[in-house]
PDB file of C-alpha atoms in Angstrom:
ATOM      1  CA  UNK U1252      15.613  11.193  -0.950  1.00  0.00           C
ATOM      2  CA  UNK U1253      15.135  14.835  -2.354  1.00  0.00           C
ATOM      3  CA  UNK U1254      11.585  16.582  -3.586  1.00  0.00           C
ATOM      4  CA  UNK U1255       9.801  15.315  -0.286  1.00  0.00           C
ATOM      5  CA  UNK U1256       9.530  13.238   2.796  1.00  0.00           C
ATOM      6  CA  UNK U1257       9.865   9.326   3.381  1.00  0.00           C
ATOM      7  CA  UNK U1258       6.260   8.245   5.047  1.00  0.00           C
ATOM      8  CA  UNK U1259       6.782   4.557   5.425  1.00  0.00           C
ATOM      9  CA  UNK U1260       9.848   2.159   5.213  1.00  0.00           C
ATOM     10  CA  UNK U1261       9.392  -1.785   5.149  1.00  0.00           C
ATOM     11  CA  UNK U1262      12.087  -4.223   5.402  1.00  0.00           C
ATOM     12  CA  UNK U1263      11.905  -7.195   2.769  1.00  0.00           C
ATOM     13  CA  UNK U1264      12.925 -10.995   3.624  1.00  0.00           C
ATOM     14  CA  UNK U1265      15.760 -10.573   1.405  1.00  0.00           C
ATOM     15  CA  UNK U1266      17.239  -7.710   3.077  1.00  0.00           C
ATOM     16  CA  UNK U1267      15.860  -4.756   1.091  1.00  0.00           C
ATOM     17  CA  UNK U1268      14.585  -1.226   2.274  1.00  0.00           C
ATOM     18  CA  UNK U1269      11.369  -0.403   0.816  1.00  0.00           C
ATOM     19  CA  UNK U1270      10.976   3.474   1.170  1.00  0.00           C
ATOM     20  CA  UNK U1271       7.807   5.289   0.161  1.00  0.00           C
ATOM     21  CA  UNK U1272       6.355   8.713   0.007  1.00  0.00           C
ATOM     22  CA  UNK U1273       5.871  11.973  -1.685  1.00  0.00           C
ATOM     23  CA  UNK U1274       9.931  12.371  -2.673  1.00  0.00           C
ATOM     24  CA  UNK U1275      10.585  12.736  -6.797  1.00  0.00           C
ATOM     25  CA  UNK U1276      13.815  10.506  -6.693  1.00  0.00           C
ATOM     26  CA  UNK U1277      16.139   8.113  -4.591  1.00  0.00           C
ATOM     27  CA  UNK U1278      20.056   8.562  -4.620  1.00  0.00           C
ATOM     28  CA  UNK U1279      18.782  10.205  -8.154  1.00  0.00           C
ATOM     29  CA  UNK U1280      18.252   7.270  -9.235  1.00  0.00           C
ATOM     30  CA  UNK U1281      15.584   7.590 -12.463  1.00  0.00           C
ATOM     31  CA  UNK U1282      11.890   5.887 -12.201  1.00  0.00           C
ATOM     32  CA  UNK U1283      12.297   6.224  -8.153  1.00  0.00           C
ATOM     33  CA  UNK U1284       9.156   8.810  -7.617  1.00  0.00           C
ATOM     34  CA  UNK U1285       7.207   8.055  -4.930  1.00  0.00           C
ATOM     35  CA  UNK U1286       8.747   4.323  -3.843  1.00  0.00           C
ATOM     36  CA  UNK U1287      12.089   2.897  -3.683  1.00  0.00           C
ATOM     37  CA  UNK U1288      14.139   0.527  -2.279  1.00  0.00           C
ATOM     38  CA  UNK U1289      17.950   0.323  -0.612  1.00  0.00           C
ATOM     39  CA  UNK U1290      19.977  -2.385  -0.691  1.00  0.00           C
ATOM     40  CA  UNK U1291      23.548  -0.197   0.047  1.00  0.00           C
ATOM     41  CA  UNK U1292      22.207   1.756  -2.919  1.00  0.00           C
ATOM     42  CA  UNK U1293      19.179   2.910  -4.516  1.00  0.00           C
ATOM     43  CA  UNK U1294      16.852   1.345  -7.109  1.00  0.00           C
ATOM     44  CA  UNK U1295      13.350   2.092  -8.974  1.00  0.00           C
ATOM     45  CA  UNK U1296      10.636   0.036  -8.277  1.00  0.00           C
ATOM     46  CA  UNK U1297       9.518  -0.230 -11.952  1.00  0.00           C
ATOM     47  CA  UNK U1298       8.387   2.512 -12.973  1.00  0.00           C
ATOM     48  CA  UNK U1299       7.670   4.157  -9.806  1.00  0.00           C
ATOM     49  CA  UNK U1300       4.508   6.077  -8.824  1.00  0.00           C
ATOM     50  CA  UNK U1301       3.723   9.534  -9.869  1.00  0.00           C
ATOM     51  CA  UNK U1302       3.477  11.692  -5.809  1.00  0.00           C
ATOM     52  CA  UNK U1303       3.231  15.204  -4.921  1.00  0.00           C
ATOM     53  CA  UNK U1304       2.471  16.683  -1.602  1.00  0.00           C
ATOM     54  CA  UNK U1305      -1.442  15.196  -2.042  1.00  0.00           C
ATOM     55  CA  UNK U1306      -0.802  12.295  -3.851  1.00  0.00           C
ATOM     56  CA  UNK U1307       1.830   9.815  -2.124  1.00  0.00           C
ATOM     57  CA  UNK U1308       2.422   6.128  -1.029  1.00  0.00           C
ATOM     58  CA  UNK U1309       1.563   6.184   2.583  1.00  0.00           C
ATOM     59  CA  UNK U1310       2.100   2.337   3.440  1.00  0.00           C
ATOM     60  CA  UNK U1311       3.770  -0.883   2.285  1.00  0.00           C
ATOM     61  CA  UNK U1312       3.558  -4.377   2.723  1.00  0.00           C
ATOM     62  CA  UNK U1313       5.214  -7.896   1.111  1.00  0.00           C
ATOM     63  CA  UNK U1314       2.918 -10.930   0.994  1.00  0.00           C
ATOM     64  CA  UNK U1315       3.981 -14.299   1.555  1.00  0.00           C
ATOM     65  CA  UNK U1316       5.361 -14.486  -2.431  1.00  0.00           C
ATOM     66  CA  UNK U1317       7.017 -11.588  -2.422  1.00  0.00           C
ATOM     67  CA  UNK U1318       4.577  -9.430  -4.281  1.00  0.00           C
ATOM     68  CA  UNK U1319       4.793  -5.762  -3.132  1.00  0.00           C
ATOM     69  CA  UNK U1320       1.976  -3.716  -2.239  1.00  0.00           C
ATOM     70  CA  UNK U1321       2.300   0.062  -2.232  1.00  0.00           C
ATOM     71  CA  UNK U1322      -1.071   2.330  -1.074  1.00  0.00           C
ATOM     72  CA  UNK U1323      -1.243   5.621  -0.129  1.00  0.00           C
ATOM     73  CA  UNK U1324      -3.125   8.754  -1.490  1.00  0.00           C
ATOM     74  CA  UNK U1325      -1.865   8.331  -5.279  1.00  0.00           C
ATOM     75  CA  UNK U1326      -4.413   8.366  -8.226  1.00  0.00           C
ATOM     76  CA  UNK U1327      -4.411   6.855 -11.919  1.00  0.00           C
ATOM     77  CA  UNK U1328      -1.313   4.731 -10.804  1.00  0.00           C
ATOM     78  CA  UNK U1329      -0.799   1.617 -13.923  1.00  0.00           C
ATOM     79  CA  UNK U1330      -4.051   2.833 -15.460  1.00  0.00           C
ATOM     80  CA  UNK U1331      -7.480   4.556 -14.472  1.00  0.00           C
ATOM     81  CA  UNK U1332      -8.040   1.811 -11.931  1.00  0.00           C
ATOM     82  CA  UNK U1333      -4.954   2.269 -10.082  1.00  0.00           C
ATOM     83  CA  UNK U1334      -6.583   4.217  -7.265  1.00  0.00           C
ATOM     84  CA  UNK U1335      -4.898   4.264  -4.086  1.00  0.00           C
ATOM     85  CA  UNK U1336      -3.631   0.903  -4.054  1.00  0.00           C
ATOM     86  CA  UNK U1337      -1.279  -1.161  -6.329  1.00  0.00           C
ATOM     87  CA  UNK U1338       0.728  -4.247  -6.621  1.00  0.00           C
ATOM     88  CA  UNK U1339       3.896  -4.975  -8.508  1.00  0.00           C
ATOM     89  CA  UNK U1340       5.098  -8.907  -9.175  1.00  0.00           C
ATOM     90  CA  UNK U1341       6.778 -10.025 -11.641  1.00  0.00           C
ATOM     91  CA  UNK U1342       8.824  -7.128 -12.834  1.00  0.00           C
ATOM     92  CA  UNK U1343       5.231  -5.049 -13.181  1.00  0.00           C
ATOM     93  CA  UNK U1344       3.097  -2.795 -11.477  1.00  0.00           C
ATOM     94  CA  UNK U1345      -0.699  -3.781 -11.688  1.00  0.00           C
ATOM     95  CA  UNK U1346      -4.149  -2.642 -10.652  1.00  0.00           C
ATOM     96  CA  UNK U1347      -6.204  -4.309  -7.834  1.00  0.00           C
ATOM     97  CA  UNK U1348      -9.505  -4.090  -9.274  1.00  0.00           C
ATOM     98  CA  UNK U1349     -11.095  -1.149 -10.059  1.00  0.00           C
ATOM     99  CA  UNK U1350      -8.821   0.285  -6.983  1.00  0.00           C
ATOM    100  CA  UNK U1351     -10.028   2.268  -3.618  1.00  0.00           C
ATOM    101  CA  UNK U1352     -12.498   5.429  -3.321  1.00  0.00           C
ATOM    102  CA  UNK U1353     -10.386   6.809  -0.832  1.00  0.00           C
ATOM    103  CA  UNK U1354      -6.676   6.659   0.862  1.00  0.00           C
ATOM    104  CA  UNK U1355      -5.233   3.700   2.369  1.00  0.00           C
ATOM    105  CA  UNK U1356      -3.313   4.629   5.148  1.00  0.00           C
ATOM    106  CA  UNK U1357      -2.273   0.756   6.951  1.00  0.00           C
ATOM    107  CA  UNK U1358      -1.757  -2.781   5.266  1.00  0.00           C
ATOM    108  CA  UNK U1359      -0.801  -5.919   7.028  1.00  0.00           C
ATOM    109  CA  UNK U1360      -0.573  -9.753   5.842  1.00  0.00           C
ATOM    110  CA  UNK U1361      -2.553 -12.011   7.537  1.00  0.00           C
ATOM    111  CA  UNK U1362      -1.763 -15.189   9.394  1.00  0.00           C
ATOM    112  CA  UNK U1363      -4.054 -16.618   6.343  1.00  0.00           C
ATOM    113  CA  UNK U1364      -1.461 -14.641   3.533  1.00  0.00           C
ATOM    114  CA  UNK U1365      -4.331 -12.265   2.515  1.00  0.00           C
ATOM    115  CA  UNK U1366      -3.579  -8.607   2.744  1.00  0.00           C
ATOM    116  CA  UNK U1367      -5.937  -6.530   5.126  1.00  0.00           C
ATOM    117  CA  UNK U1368      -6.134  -2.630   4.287  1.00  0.00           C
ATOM    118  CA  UNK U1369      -7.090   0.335   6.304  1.00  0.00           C
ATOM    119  CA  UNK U1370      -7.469   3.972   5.033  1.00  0.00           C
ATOM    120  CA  UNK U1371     -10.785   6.967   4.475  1.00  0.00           C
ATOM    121  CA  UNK U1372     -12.088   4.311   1.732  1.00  0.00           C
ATOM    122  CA  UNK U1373     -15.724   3.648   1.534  1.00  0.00           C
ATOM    123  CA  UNK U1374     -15.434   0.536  -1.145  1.00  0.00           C
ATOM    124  CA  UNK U1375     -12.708  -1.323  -2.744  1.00  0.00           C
ATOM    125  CA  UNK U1376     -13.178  -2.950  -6.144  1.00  0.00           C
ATOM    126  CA  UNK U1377     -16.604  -1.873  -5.941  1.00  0.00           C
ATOM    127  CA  UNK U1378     -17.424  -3.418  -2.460  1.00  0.00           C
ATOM    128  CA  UNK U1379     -18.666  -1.701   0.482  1.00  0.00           C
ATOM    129  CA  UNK U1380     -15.692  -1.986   3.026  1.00  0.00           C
ATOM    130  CA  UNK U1381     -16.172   1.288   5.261  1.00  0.00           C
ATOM    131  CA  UNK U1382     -12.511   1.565   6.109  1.00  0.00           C
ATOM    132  CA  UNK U1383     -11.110  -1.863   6.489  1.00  0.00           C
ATOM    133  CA  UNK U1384     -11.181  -5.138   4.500  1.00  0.00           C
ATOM    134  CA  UNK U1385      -8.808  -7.730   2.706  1.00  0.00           C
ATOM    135  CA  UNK U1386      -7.683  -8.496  -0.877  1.00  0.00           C
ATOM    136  CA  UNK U1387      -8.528 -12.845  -1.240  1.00  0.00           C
ATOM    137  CA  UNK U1388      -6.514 -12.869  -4.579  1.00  0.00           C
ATOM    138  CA  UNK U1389      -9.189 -11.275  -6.881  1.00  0.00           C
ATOM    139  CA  UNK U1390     -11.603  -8.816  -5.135  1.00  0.00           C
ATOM    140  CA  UNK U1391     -11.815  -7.174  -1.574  1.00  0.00           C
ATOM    141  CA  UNK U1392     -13.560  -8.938   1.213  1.00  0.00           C
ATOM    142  CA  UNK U1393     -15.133  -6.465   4.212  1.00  0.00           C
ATOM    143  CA  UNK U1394     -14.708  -7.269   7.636  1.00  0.00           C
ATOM    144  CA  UNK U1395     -17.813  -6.856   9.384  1.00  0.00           C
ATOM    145  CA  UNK U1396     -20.043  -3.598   8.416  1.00  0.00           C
ATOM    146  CA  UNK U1397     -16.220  -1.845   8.915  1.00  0.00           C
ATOM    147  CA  UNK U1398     -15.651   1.247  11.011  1.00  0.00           C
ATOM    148  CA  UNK U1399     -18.477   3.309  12.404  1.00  0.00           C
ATOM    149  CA  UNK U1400     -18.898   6.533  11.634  1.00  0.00           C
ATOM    150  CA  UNK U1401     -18.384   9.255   9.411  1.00  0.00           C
ATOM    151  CA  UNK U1402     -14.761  10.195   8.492  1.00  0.00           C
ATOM    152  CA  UNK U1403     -13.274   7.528  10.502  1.00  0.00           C
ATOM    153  CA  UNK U1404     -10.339   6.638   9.388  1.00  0.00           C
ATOM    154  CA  UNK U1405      -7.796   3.596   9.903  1.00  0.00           C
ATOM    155  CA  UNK U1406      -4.360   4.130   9.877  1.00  0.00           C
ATOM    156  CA  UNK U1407      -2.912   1.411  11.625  1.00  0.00           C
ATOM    157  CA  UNK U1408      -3.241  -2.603  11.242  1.00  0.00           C
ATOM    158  CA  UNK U1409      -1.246  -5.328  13.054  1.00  0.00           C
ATOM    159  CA  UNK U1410      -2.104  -9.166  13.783  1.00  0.00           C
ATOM    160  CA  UNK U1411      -0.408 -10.735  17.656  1.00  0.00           C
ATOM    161  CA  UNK U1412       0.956 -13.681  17.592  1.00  0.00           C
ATOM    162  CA  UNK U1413      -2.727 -15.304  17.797  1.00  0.00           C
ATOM    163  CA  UNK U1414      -3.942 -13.980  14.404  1.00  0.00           C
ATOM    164  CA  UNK U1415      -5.748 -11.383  16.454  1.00  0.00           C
ATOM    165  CA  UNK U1416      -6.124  -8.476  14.088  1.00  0.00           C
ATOM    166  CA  UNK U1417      -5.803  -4.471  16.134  1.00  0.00           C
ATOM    167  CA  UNK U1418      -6.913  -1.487  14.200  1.00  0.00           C
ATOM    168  CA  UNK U1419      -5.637   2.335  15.336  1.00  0.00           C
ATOM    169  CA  UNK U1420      -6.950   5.793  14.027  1.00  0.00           C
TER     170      UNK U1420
END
């Protein structure tokens, strides 16, 4: 990776290394800004996402179809609404809504297949989520009133065995 540091790494069911962060190219391999993946060599992730030392993927995650989820710090990623959190499936990068108001720092998939986000967010898609909630498909979903407090930020998610989410930060 050269122009910057790897932040996260996620191994794929098929194999694949899923590498993101504020680095400007893979194995200098074109469209590989920001997100990558490895499979004995390097390969864009469509396009890939526009990162400098503020704006960067911070986390990754794979849902139950495959579909790749990439968040992190980045702005105006696939269009104005591409705010900190993004999706690509079927070939494509693609919006979430009208995106986060702030960073998302941890994603996990649920026992239940939807993904649950953590970051310095305040909404998602327009919904009050005060730092952690979950995408259902078509809008977020908060859990709870979120985290307490001002400037609290999550930046780790995991489920145990039991479908017991844990939140860090």
């Amino acid at each position: 990776l050269s122009g910057g540091r790897c932040y996260t790494l996620l191994t794929a069911p098929d194999g694949k290394i899923y590498a993101g962060g504020p680095f400007t190219a893979a194995g200098g391999v074109a469209n590989t800004s920001g997100i990558a993946y490895y499979d004995g060599t390097w390969h864009a992730v469509g396009t890939g996402i526009t990162v400098d030392a503020t704006y960067y993927v911070r986390t990754l995650a794979i849902d139950n179809s495959g579909a790749l989820y990439a968040g992190g710090t980045f702005i105006n990623h696939v269009d104005a609404s591409g705010d900190y959190i993004s999706k690509f499936s079927g070939g494509s990068w693609a919006s979430m809504g009208t995106g986060m108001d702030g960073g998302v720092y941890a994603m996990a998939i649920g026992p239940d297949g939807y993904l649950y986000v953590g970051g310095a967010f305040t909404t998602g898609n327009g919904v009050t989520l005060n730092g952690i909630g979950y995408w259902n498909g078509t809008t977020f979903v908060p859990l709870g009133s979120g985290v307490a407090g001002g400037g609290t930020d999550v930046w780790g998610l995991c489920f145990d065995d039991a479908g017991n989410l844990y939140i860090g930060g």
